[in-house]
Short mmCIF file of C-alpha atoms and ligand atoms in Angstrom, two decimals:
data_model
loop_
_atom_site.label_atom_id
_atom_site.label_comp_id
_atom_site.label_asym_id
_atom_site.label_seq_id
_atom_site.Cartn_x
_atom_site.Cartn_y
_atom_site.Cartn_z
CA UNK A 26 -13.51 28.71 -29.77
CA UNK A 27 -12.17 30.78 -26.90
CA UNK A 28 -11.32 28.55 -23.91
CA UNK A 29 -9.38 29.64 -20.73
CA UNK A 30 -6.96 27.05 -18.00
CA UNK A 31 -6.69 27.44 -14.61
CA UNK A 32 -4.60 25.48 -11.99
CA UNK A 33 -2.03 22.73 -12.89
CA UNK A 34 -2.11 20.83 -15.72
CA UNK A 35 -1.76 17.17 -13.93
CA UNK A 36 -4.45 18.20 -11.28
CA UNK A 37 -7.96 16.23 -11.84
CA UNK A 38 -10.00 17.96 -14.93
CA UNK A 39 -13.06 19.66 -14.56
CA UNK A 40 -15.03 21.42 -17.57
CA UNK A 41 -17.50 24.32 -16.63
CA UNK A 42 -20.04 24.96 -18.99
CA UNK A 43 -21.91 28.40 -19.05
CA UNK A 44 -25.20 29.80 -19.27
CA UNK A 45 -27.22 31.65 -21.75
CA UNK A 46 -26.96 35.06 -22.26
CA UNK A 47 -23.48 34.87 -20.33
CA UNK A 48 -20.27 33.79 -21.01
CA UNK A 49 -17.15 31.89 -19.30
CA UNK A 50 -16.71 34.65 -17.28
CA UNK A 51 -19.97 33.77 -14.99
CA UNK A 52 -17.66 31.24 -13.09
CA UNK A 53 -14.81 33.57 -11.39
CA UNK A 54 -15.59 32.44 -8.35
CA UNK A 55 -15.89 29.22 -8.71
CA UNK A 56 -12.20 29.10 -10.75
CA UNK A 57 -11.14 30.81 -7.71
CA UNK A 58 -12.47 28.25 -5.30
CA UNK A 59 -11.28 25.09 -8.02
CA UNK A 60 -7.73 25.92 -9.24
CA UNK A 61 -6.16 25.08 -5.96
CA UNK A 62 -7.12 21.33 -6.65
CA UNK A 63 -7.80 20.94 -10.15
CA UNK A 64 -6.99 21.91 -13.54
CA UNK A 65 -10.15 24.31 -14.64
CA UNK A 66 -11.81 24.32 -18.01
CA UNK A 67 -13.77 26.69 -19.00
CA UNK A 68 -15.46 28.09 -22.75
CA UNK A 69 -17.24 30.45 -24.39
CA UNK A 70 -20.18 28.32 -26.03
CA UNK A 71 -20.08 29.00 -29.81
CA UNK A 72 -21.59 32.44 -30.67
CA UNK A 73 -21.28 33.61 -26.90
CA UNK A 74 -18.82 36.09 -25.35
CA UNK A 75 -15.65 35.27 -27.53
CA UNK A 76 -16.65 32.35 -29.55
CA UNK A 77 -17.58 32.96 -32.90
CA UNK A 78 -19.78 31.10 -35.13
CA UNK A 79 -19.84 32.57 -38.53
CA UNK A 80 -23.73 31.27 -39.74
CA UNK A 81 -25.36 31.24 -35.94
CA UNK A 82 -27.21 28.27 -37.45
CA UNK A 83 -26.24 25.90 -34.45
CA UNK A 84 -28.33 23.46 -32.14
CA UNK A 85 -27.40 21.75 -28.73
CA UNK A 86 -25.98 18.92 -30.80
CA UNK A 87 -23.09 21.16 -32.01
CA UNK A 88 -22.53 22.41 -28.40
CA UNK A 89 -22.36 19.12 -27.49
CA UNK A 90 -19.74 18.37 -30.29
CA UNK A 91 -18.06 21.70 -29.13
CA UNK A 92 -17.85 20.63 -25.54
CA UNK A 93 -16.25 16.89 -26.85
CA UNK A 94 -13.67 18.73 -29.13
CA UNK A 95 -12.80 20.64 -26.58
CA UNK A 96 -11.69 17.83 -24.48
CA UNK A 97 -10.27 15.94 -27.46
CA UNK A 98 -7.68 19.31 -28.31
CA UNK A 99 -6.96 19.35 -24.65
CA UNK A 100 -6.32 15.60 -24.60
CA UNK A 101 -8.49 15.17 -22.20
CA UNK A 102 -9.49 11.87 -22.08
CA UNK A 103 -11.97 12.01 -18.71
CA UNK A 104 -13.26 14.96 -16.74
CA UNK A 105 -15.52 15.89 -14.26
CA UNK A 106 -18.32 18.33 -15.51
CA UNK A 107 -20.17 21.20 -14.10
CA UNK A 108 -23.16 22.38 -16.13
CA UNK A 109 -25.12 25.64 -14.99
CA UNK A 110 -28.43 26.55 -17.05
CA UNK A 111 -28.03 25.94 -20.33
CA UNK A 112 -24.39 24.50 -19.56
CA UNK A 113 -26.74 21.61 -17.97
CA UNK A 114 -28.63 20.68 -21.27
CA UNK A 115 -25.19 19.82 -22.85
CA UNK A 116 -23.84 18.53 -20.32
CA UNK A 117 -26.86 15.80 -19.99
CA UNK A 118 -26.65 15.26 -23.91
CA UNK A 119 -23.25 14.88 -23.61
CA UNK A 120 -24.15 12.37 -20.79
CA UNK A 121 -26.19 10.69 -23.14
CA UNK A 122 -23.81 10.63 -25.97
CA UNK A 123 -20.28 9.85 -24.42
CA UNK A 124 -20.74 8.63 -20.52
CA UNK A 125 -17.46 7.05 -20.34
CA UNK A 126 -15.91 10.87 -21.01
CA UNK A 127 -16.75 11.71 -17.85
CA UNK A 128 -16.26 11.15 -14.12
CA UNK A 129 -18.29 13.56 -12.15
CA UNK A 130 -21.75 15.26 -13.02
CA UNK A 131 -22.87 18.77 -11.58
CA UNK A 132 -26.08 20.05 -12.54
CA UNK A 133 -26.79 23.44 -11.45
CA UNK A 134 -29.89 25.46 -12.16
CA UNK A 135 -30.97 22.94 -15.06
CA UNK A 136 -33.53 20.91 -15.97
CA UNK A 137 -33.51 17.53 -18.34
CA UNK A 138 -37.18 18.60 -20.05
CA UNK A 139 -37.40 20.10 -23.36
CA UNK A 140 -38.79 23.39 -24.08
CA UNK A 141 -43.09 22.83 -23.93
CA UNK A 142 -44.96 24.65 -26.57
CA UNK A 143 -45.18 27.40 -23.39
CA UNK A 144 -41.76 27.85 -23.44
CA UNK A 145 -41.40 28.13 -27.38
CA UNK A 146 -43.56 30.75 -27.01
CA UNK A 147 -42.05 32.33 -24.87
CA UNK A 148 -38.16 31.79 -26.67
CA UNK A 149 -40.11 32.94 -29.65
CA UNK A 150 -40.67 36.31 -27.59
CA UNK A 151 -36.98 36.83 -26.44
CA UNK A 152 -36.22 36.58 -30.02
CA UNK A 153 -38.96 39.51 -30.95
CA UNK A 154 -37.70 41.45 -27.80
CA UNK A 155 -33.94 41.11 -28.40
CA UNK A 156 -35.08 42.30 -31.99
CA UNK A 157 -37.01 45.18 -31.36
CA UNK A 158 -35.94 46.29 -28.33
CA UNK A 159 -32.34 45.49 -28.58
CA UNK A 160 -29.88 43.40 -26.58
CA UNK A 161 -29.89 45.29 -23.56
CA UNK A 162 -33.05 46.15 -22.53
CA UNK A 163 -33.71 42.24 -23.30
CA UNK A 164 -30.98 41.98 -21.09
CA UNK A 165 -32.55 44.39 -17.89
CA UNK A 166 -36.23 42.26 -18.54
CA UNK A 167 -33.89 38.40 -18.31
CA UNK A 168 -32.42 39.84 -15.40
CA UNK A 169 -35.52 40.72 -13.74
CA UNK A 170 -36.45 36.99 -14.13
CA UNK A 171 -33.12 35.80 -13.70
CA UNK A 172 -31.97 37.15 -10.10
CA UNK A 173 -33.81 37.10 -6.90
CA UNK A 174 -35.35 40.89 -6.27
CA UNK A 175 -33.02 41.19 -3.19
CA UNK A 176 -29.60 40.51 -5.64
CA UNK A 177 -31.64 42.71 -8.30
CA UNK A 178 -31.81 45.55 -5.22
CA UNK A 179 -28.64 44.96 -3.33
CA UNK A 180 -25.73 43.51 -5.08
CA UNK A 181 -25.35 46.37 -7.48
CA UNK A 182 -21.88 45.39 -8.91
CA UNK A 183 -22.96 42.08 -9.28
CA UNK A 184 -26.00 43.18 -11.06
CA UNK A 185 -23.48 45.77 -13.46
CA UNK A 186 -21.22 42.55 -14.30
CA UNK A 187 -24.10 40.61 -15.38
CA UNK A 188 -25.55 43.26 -17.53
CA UNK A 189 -21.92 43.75 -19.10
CA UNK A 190 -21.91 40.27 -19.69
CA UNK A 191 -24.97 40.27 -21.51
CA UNK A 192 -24.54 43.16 -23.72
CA UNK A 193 -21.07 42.34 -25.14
CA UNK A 194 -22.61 39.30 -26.74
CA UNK A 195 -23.29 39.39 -30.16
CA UNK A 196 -27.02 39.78 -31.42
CA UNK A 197 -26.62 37.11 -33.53
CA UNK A 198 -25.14 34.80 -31.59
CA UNK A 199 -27.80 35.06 -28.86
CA UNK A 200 -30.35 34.38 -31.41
CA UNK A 201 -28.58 31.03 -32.55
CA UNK A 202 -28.14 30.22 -28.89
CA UNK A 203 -31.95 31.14 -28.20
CA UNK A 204 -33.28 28.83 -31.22
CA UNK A 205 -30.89 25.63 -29.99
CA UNK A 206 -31.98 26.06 -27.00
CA UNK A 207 -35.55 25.43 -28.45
CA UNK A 208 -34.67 22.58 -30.42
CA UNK A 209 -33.17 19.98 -27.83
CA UNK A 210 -34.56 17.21 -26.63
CA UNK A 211 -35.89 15.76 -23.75
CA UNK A 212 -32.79 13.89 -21.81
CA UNK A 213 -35.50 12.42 -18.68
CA UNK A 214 -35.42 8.80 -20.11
CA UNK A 215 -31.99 9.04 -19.94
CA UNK A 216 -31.25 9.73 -16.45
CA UNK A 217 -31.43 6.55 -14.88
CA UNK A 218 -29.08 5.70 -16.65
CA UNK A 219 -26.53 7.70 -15.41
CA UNK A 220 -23.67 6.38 -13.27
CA UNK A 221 -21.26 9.28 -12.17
CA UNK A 222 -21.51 10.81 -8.98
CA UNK A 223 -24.00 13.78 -9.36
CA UNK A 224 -24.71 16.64 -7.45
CA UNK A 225 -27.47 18.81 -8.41
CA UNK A 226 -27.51 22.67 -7.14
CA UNK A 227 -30.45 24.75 -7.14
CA UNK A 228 -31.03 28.31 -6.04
CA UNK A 229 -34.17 28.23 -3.69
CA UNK A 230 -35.87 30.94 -5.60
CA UNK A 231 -35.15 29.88 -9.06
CA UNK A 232 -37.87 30.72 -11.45
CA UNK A 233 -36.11 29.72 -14.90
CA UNK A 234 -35.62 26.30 -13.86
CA UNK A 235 -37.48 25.91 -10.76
CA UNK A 236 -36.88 23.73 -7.83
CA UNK A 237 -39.14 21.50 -8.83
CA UNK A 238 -36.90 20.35 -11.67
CA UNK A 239 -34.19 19.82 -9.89
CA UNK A 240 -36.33 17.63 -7.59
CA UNK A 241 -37.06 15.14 -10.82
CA UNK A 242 -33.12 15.11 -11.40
CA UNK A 243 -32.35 14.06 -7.82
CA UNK A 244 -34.67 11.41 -7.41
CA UNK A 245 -33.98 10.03 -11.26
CA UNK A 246 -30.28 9.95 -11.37
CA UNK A 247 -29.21 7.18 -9.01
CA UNK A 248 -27.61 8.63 -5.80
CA UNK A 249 -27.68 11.78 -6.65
CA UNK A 250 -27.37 14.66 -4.07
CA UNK A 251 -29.47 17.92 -4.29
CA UNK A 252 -27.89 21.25 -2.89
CA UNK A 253 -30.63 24.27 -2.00
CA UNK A 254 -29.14 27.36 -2.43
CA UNK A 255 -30.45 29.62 0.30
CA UNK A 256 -30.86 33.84 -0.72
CA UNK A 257 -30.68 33.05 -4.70
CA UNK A 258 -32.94 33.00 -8.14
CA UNK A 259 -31.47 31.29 -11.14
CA UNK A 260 -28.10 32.87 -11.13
CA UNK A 261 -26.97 30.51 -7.67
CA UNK A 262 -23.36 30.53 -8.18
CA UNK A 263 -22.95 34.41 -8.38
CA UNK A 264 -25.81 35.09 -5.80
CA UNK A 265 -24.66 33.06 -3.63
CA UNK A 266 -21.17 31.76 -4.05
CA UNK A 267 -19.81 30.77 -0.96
CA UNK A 268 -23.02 28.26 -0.56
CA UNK A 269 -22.64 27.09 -4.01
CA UNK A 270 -18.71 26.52 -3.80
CA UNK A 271 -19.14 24.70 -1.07
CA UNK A 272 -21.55 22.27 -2.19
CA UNK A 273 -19.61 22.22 -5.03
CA UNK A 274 -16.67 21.10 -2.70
CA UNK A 275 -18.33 18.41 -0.65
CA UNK A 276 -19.12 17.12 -4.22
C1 MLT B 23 -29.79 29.79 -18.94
O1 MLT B 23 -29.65 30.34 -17.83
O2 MLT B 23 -28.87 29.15 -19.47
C2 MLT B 23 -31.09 29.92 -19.67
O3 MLT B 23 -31.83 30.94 -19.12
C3 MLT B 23 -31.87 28.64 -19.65
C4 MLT B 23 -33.11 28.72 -20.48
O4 MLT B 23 -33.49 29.80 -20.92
O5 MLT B 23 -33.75 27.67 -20.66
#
């Protein structure tokens, strides 16, 4: 597994867990904005950017046993956690499996429902796509979805760095990552029960996990805070990274 540290080693912990089809890399300015004041985690989830995974047979559950072994070679014993996308649905299965690991919950872009038979569906036609078509025009068509169409029009570099992102995953490994994102459960039931401080970020024009999600994990997660992130789609941290980091901040 290919992790990366940032900032000094005796600072407060935090873990940042990525998004599908990205990789670590999707948080440079948020290591920027961290390392000052805490030591920085951050992965490549197995069979994304440099992590491998040699059957890309995995579900969530394995993430989630990736994430705690990741803390457990770090000797790590607590951290706080910031979980974008994907990087949410482990991080609120981890939640569910090993609270007392960790001190601080951030939940951006995420939602705690499963996939709905729509949504299989519609996995089940990124996996044709990505087959047929290849990873990146797949990766042009998520974008499209992904980004507001002002970032899509004006933020052209950002736009190139996603897309290079995307294609130097592996074909495989976005497969695997497609079909475990399928499989998880449902971690709603679950939230109430969560103690930690949360903060939960949303971009205001998010249409992969809509606002409206990130309403239910507000008011469901004890004292949670909710952060709109003005002039973004799904991708808030990178359109929008001054507003994120400094929600992220106050947090
Ligand atoms: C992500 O950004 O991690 C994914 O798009 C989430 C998803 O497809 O459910």
């Amino acid at each position: 597994m290919a992790y990366q540290e940032h900032g000094d080693v005796d600072s407060p912990p935090v873990v940042l867990i990525h998004g599908f089809p990205f990789s670590h890399k999707m948080w440079e300015h948020q290591v920027l904005a961290l390392a000052a004041r805490y030591r920085v985690i951050t992965y490549d989830l197995r069979g994304l950017g440099e992590s491998l995974d040699e059957t890309n047979h995995f579900t969530l559950e394995i993430l989630v046993d990736d994430l705690l072994g990741l803390l457990d070679h770090l000797q790590i014993r607590k951290a706080a956690m910031v979980g974008f996308s994907m990087g949410g649905y482990i991080a609120l299965r981890a939640m569910e499996r090993e609270s007392t690991r960790f001190s601080m919950l951030v939940l951006a872009d995420t939602q705690s429902a499963a996939d709905s038979d729509e949504a299989k569906l519609k996995r089940t036609k990124a996996l044709r796509s990505l087959q047929q078509a290849g990873i990146d025009v797949y990766g042009d068509e998520f974008l499209k979805s992904a980004i507001s169409s002002a970032t899509l029009e004006t933020k052209r570099s950002l736009v190139a760095n996603l897309k290079s992102m995307i294609s130097s995953n592996s074909m495989a490994g976005l497969r695997g990552a497609l079909f475990a994102m399928m499989s998880r459960t449902d971690t709603t039931q679950s939230l109430s029960s969560i103690k930690v401080p949360t903060l939960v970020v949303v971009g205001s024009e998010d249409r992969i996990t809509p606002v409206a999600q990130s309403e239910i994990l507000k008011k469901s997660i004890p004292n949670a805070r909710l952060a709109l992130i003005a002039e973004s789609g799904h991708m808030s941290n990178l359109e929008n990274p001054e507003a994120f980091n400094s929600a992220l901040l106050s947090s």
